[in-house]
mmCIF file with all atom_site columns, C-alpha atoms in Angstrom:
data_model
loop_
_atom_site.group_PDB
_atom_site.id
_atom_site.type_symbol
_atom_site.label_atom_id
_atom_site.label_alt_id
_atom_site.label_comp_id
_atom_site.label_asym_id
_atom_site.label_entity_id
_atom_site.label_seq_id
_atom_site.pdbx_PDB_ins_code
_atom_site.Cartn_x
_atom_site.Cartn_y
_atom_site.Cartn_z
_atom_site.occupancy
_atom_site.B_iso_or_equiv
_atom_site.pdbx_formal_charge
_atom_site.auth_seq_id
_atom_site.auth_comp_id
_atom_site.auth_asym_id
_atom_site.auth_atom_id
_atom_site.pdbx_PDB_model_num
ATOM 1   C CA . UNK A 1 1   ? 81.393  134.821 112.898 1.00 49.00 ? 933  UNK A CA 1
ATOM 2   C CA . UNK A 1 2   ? 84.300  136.345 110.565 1.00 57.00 ? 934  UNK A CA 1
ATOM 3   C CA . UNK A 1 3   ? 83.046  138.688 108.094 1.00 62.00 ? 935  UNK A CA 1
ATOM 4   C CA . UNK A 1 4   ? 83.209  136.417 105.139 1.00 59.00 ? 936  UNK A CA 1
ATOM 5   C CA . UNK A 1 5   ? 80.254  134.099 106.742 1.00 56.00 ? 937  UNK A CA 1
ATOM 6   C CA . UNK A 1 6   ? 78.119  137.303 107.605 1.00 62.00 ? 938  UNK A CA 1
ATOM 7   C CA . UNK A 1 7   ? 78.339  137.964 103.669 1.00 66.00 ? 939  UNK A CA 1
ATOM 8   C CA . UNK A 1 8   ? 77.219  135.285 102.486 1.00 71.00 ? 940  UNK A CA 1
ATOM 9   C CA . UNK A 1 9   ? 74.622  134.854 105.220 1.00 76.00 ? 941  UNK A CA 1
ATOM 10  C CA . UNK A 1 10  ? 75.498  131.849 107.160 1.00 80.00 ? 942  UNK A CA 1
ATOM 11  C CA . UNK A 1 11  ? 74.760  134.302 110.419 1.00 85.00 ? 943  UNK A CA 1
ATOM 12  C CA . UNK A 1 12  ? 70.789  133.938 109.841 1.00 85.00 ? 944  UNK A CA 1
ATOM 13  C CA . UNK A 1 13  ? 69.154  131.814 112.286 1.00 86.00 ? 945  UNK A CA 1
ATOM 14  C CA . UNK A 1 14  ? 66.755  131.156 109.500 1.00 86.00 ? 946  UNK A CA 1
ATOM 15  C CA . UNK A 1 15  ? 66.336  130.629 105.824 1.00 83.00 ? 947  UNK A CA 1
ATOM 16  C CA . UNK A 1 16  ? 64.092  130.596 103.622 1.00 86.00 ? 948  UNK A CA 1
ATOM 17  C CA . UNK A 1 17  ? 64.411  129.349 100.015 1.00 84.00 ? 949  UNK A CA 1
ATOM 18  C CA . UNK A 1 18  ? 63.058  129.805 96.816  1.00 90.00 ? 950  UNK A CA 1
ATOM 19  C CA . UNK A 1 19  ? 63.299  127.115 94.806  1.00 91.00 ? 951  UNK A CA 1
ATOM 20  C CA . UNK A 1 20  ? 62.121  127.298 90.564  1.00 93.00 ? 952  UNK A CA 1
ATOM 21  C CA . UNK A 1 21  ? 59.549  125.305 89.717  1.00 94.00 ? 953  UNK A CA 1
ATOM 22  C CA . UNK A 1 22  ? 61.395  122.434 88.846  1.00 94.00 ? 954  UNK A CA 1
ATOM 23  C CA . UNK A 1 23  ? 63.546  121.955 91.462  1.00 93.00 ? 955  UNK A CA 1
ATOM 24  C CA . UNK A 1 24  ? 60.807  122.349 93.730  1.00 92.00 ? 956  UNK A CA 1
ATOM 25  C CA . UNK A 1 25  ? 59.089  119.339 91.743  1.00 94.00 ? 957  UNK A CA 1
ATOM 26  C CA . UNK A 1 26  ? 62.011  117.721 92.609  1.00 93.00 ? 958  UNK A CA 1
ATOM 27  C CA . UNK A 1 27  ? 61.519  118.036 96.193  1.00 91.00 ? 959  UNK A CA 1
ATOM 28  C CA . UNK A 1 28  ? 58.161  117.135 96.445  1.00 91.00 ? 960  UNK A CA 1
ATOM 29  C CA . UNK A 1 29  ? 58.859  113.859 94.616  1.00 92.00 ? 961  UNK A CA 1
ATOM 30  C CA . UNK A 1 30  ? 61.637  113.026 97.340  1.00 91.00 ? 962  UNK A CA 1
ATOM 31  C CA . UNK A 1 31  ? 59.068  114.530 99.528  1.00 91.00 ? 963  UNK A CA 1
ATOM 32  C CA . UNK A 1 32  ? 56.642  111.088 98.424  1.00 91.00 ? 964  UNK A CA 1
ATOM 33  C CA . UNK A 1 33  ? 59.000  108.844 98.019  1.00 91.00 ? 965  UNK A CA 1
ATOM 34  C CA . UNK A 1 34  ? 59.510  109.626 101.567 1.00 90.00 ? 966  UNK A CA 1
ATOM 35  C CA . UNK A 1 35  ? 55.957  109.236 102.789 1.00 82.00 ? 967  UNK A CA 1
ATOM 36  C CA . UNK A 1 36  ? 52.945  110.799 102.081 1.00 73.00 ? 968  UNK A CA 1
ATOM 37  C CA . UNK A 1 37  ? 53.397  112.888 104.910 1.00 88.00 ? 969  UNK A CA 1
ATOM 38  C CA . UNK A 1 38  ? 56.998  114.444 104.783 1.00 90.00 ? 970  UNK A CA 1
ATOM 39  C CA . UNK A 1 39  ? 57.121  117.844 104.823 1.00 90.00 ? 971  UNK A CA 1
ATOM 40  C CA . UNK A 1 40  ? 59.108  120.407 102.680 1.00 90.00 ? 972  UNK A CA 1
ATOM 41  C CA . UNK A 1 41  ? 61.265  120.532 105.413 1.00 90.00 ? 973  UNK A CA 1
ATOM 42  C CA . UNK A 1 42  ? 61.235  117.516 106.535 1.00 91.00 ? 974  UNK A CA 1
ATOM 43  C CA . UNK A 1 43  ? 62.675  116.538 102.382 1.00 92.00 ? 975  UNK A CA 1
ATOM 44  C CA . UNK A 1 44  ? 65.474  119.697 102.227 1.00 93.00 ? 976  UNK A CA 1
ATOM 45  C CA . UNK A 1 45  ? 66.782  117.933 105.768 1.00 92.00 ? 977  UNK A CA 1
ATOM 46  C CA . UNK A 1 46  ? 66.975  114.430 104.019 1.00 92.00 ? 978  UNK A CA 1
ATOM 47  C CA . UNK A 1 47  ? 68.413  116.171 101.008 1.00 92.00 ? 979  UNK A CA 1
ATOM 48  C CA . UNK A 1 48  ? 71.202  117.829 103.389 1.00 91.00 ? 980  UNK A CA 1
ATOM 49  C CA . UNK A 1 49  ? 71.685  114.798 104.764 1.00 91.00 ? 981  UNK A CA 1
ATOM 50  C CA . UNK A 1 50  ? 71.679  112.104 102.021 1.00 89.00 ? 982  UNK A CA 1
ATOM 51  C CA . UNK A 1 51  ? 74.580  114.852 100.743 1.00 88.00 ? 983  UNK A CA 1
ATOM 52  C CA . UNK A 1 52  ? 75.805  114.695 103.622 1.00 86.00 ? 984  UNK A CA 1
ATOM 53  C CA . UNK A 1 53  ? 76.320  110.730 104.059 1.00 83.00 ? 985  UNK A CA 1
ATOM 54  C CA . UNK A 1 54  ? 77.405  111.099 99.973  1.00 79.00 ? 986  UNK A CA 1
ATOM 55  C CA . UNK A 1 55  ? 80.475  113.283 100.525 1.00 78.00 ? 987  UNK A CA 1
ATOM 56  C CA . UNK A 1 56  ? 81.384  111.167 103.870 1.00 73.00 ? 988  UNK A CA 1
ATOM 57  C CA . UNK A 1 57  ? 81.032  108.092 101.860 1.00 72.00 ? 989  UNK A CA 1
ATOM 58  C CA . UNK A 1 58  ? 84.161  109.745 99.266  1.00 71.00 ? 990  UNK A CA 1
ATOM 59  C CA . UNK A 1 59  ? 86.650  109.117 102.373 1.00 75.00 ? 991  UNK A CA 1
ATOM 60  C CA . UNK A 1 60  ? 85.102  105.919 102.927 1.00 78.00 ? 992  UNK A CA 1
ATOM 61  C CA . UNK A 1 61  ? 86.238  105.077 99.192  1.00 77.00 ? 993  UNK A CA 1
ATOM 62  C CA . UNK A 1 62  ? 89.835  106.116 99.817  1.00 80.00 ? 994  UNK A CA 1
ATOM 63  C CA . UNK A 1 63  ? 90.043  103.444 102.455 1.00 83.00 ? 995  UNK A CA 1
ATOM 64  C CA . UNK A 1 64  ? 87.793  101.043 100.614 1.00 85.00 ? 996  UNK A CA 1
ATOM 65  C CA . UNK A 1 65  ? 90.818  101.215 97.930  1.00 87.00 ? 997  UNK A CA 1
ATOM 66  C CA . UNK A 1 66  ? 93.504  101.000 100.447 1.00 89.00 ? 998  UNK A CA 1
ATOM 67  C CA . UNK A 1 67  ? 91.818  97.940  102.087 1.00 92.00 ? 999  UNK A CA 1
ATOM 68  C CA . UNK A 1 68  ? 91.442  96.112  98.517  1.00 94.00 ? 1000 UNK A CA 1
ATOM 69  C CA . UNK A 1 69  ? 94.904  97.011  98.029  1.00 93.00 ? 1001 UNK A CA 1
ATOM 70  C CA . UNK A 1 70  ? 96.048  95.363  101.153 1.00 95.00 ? 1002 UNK A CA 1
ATOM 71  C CA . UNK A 1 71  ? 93.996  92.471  100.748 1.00 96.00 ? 1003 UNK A CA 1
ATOM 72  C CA . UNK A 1 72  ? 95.833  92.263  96.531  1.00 95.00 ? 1004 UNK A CA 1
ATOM 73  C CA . UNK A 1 73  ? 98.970  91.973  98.314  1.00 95.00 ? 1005 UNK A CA 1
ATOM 74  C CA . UNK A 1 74  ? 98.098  89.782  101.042 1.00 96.00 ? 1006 UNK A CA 1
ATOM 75  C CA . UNK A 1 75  ? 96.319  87.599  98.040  1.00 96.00 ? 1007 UNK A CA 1
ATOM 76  C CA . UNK A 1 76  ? 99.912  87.248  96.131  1.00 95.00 ? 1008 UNK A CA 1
ATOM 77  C CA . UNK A 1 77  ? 101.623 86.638  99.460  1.00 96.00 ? 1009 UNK A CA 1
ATOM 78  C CA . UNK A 1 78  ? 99.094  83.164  99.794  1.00 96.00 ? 1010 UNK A CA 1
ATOM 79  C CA . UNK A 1 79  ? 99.627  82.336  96.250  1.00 96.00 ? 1011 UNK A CA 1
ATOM 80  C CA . UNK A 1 80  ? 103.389 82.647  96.833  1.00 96.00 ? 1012 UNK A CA 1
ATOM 81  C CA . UNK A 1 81  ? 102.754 80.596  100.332 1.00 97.00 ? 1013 UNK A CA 1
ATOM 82  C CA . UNK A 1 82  ? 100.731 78.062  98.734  1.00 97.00 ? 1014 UNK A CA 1
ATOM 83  C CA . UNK A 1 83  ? 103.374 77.455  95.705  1.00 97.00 ? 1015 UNK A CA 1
ATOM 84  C CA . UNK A 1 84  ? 105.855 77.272  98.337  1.00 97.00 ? 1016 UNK A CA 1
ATOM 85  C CA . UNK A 1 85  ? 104.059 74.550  100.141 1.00 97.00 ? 1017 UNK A CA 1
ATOM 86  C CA . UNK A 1 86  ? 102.827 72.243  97.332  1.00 97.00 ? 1018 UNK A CA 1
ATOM 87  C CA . UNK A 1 87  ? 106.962 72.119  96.090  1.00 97.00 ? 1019 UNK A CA 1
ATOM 88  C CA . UNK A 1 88  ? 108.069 71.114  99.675  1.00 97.00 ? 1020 UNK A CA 1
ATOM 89  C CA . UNK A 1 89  ? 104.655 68.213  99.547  1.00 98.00 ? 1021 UNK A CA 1
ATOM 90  C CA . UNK A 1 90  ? 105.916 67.133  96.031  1.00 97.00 ? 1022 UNK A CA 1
ATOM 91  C CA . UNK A 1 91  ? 109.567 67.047  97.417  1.00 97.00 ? 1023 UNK A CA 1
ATOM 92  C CA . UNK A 1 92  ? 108.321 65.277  100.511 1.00 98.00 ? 1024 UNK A CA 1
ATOM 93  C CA . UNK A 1 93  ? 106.553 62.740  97.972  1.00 97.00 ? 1025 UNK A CA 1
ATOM 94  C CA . UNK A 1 94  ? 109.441 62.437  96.082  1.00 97.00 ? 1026 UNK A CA 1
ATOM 95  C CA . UNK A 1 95  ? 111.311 61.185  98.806  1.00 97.00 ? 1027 UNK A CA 1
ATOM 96  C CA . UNK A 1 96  ? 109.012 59.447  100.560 1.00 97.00 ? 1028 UNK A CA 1
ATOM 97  C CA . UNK A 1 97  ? 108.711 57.586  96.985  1.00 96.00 ? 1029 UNK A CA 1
ATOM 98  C CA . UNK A 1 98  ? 112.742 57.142  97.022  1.00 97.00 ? 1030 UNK A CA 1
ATOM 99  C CA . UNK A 1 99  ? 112.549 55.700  100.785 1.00 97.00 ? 1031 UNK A CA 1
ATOM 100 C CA . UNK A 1 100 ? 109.845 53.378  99.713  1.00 96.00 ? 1032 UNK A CA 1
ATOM 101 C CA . UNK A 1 101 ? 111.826 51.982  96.860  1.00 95.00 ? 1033 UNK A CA 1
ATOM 102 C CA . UNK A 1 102 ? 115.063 51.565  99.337  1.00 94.00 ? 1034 UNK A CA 1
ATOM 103 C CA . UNK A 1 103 ? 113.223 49.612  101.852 1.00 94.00 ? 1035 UNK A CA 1
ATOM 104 C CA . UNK A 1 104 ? 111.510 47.383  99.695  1.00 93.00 ? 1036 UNK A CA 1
ATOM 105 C CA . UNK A 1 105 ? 115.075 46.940  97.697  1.00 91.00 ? 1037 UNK A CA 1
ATOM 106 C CA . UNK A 1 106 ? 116.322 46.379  101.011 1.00 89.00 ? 1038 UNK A CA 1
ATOM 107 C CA . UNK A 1 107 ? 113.109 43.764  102.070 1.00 88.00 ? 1039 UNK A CA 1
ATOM 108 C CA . UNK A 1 108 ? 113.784 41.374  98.881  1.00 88.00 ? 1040 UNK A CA 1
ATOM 109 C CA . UNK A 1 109 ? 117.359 41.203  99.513  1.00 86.00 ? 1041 UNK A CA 1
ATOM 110 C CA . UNK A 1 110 ? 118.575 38.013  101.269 1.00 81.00 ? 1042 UNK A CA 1
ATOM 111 C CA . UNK A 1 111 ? 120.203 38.639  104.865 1.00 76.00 ? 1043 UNK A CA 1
ATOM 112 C CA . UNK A 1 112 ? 123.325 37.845  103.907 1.00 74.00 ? 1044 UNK A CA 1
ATOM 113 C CA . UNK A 1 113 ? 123.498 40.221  100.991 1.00 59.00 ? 1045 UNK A CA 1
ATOM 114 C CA . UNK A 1 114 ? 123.827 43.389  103.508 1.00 57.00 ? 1046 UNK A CA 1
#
């Protein structure tokens, strides 16, 4: 271990804590909402790793922005797709509409009027 660590006593193969009053009320009451039978230690591990899981979950929100950021884009890019689409049906209408008109101009005309 570099020197810093053995300073600030992260060499220990144990520790103990001393917690004020308070805090230690604290633990007890994660302590029961754990189970009547949870431990001290068995509350200061779920404590580690509850913080634990909370500062993992902080990456997790980076890419939680960068997915909704993807999916804003890809959003726009249907809207754009979709406008795109009902202009060539209403075109397509249009001159389906047009045909429709020339063949049934063309149907009441007498044969000899081609």
């Amino acid at each position: 271990m570099n020197e810093k660590s053995e300073e600030q006593g992260w060499d220990r193969s144990q520790l103990t804590l001393r917690l004020p009053s308070a805090r230690l009320a604290r633990l007890r009451a994660l302590a029961n909402k754990m189970g009547g039978h949870a431990t001290p230690t068995d509350a200061v591990v779920h404590a580690i790793d509850t913080a634990a899981a909370h500062l993992d979950a902080s990456g997790l929100d980076a890419r939680l922005d960068a997915i909704e950021d993807e999916l804003a884009v890809m959003s726009q890019d249907r809207r754009r797709d979709t406008h795109r689409l009902e202009s060539a049906i209403r075109a397509i209408g249009h001159s389906l509409g047009e045909l429709h008109s020339l063949i049934s101009e063309l149907a009441s005309q007498e044969p000899d009027e081609f």
